[in-house]
mmCIF file of C-alpha atoms in Angstrom:
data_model
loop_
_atom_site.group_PDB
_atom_site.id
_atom_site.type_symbol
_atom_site.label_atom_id
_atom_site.label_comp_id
_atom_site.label_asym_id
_atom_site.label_seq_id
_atom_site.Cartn_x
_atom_site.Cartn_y
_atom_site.Cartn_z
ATOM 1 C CA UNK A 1 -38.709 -57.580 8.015
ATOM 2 C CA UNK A 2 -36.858 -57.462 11.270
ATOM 3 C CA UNK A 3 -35.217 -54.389 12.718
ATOM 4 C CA UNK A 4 -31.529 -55.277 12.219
ATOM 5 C CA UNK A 5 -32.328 -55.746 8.289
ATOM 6 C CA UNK A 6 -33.889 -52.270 8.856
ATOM 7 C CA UNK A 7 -31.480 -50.409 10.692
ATOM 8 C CA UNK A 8 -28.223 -51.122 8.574
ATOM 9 C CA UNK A 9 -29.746 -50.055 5.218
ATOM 10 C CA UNK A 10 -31.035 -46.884 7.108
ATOM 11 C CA UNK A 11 -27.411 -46.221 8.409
ATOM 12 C CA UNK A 12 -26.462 -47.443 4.994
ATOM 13 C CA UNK A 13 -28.724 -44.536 3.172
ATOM 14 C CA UNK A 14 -27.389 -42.148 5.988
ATOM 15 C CA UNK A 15 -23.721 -43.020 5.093
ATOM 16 C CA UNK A 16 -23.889 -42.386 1.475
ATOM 17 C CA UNK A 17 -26.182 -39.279 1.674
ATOM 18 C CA UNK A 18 -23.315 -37.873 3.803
ATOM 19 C CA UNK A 19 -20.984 -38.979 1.466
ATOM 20 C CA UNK A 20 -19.230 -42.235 2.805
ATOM 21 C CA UNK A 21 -18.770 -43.914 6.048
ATOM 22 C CA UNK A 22 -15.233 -43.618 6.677
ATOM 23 C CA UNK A 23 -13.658 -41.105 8.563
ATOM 24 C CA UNK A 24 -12.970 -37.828 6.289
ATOM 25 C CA UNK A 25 -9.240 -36.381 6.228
ATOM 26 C CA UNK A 26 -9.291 -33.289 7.152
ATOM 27 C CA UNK A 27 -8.079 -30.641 4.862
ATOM 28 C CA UNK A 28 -3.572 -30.074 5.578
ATOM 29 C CA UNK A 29 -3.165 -26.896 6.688
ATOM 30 C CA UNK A 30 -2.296 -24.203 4.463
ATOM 31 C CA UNK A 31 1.750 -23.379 4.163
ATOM 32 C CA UNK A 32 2.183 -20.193 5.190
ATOM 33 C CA UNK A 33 3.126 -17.772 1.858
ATOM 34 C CA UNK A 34 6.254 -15.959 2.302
ATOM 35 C CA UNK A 35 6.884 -13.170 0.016
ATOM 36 C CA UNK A 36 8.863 -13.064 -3.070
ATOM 37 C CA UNK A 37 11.793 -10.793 -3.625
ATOM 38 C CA UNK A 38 9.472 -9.199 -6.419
ATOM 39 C CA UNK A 39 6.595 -8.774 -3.625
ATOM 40 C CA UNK A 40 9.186 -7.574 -1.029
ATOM 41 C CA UNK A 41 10.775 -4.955 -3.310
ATOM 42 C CA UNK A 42 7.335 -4.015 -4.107
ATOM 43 C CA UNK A 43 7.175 -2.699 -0.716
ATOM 44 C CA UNK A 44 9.837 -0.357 -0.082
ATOM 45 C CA UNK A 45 11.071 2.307 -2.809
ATOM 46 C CA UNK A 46 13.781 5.153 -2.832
ATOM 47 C CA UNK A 47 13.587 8.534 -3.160
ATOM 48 C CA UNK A 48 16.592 10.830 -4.166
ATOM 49 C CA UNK A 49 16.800 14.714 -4.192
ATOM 50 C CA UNK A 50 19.628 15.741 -4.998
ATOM 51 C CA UNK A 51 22.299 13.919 -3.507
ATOM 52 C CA UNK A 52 20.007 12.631 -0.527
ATOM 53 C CA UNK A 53 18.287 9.299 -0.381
ATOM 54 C CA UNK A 54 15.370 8.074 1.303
ATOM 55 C CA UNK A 55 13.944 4.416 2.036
ATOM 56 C CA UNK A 56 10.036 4.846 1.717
ATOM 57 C CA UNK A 57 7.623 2.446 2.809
ATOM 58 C CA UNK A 58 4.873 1.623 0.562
ATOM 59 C CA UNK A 59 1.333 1.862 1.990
ATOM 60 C CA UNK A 60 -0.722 -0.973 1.265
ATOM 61 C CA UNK A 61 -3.109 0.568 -1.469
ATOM 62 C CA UNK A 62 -3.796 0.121 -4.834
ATOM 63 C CA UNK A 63 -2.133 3.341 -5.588
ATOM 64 C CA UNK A 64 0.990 2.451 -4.037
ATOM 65 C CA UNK A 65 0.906 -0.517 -6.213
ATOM 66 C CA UNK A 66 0.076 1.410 -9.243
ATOM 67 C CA UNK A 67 2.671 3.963 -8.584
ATOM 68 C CA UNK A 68 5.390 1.508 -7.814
ATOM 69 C CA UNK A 69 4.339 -0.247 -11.178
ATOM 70 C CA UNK A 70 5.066 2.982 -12.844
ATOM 71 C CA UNK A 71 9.027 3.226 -11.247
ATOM 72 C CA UNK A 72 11.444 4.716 -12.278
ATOM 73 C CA UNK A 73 10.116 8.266 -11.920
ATOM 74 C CA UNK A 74 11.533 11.845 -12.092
ATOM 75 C CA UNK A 75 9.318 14.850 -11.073
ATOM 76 C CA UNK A 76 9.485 17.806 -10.962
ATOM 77 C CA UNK A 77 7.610 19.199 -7.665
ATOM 78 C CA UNK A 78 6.490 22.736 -6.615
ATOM 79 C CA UNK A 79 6.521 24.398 -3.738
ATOM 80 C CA UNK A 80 3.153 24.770 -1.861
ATOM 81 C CA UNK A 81 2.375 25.962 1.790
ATOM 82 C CA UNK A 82 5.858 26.178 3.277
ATOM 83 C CA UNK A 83 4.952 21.800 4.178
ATOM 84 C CA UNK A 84 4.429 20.058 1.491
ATOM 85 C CA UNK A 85 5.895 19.580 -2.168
ATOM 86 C CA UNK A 86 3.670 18.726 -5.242
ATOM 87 C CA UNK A 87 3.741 16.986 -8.893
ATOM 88 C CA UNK A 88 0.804 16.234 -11.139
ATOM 89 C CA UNK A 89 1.255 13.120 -12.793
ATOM 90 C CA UNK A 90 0.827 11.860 -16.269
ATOM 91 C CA UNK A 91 -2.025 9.208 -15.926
ATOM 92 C CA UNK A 92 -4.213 8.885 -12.291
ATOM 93 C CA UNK A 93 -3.890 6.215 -9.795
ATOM 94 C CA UNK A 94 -6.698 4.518 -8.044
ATOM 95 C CA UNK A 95 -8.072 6.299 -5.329
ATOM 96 C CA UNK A 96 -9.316 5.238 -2.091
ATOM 97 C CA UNK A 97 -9.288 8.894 -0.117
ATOM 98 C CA UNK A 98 -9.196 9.450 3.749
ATOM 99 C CA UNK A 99 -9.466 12.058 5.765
ATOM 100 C CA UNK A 100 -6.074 11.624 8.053
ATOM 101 C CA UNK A 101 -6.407 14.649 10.421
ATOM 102 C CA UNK A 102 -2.608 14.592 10.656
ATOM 103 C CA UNK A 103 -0.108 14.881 8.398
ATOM 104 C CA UNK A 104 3.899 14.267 9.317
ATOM 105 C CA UNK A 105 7.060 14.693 7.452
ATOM 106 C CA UNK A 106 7.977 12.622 5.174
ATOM 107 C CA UNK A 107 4.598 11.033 4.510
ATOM 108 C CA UNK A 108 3.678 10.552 0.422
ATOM 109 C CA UNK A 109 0.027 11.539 -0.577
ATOM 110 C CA UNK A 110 -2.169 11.469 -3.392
ATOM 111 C CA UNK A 111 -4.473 14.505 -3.823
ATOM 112 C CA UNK A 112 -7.058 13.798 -5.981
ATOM 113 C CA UNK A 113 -6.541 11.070 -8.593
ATOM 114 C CA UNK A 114 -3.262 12.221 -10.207
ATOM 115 C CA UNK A 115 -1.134 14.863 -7.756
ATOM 116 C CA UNK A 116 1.898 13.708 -5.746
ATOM 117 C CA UNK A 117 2.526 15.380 -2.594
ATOM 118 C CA UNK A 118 5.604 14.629 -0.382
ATOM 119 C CA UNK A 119 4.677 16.426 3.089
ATOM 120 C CA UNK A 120 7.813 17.654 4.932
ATOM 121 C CA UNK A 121 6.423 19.511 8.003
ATOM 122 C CA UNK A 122 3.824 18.161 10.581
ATOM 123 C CA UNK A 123 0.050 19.771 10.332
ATOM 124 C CA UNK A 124 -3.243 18.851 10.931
ATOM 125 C CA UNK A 125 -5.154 18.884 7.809
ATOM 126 C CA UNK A 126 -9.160 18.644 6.947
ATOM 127 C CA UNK A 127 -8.036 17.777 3.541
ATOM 128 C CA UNK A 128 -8.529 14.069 2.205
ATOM 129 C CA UNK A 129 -5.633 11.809 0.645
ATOM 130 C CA UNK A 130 -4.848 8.520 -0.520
ATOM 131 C CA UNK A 131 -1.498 6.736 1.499
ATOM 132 C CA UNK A 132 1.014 6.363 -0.992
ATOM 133 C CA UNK A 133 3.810 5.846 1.667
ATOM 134 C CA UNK A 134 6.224 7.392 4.128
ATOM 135 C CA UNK A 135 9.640 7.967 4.498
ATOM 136 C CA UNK A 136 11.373 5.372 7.069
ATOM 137 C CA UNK A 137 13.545 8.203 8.299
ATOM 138 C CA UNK A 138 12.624 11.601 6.880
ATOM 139 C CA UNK A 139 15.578 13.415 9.061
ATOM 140 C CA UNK A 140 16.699 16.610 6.764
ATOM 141 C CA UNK A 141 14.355 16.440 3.952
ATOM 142 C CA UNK A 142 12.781 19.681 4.808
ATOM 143 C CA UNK A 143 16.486 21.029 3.892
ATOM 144 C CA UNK A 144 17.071 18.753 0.960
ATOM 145 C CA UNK A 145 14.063 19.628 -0.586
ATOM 146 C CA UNK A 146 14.942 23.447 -0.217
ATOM 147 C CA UNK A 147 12.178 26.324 -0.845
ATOM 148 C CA UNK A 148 11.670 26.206 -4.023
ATOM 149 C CA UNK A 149 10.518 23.767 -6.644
ATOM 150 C CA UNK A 150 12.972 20.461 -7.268
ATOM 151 C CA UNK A 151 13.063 17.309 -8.657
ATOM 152 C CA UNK A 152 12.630 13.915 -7.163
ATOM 153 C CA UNK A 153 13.339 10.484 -8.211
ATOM 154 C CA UNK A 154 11.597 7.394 -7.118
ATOM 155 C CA UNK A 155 13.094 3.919 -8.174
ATOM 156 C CA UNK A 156 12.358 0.729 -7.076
ATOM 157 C CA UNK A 157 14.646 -1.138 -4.753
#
């Protein structure tokens, strides 16, 4: 047998174990996903107390996800610390603690699997919480909120 007889069925076995001769196409590139409304609305929320509103941005947990599933809600929060106001909710959320060493106003906890807390004064804190979200501009809701307990409403947008 001569060599050229030879040499094309070896780079004819080589070809088909690597699955054809011809040049491969490589793979388009993937379109870039924009969000839908029902993603982007997902996102942000609102928060009334009394006749003040706030835009809150969603953190990007499973509990923010859960809780935003769960909108429409009305609470009715207590007083704790002279910081922070806090509602325990019907059913838990997922949980997926940290310890954030700082707290500021306006940002939206969860203690433990099933208790709200809206933080309206800055601390640091040893304490461990899952990031529900955070008010984009939290300016007077130490003084909407008041001293005692109150009710809050979260709705979607």
């Amino acid at each position: 047998m001569s060599r050229r007889p030879a040499l094309a069925a070896l780079l004819l076995a080589l070809c088909l174990a690597a699955g054809g001769c011809g040049a491969q196409e490589a793979p388009a590139p993937a379109e870039p996903q924009t969000p839908s409304q029902e993603e982007l609305a997902m996102t942000t929320c609102t928060l009334s107390v009394g006749d003040q509103t706030y835009s809150v941005t969603l953190a990007d947990t499973e509990a923010a996800r859960a809780l935003a599933a769960r909108l429409p809600l009305t609470l009715s929060m207590t007083e704790l610390n002279g910081n922070e106001k806090y509602a325990n909710l019907d059913q838990p959320l997922p949980t997926a603690a940290t310890q954030p060493g700082e707290i500021h106003t306006g940002d939206l906890m969860l203690y433990g699997a099933d208790c709200l807390v809206l933080f309206y004064g800055d601390f640091t804190t040893a304490y461990s919480y899952t990031p529900l979200g955070r008010l984009a501009d939290p300016t007077g809701l130490a003084a909407a909120l008041g001293t005692g307990g109150v009710t809050v409403t979260l709705t979607a947008n």
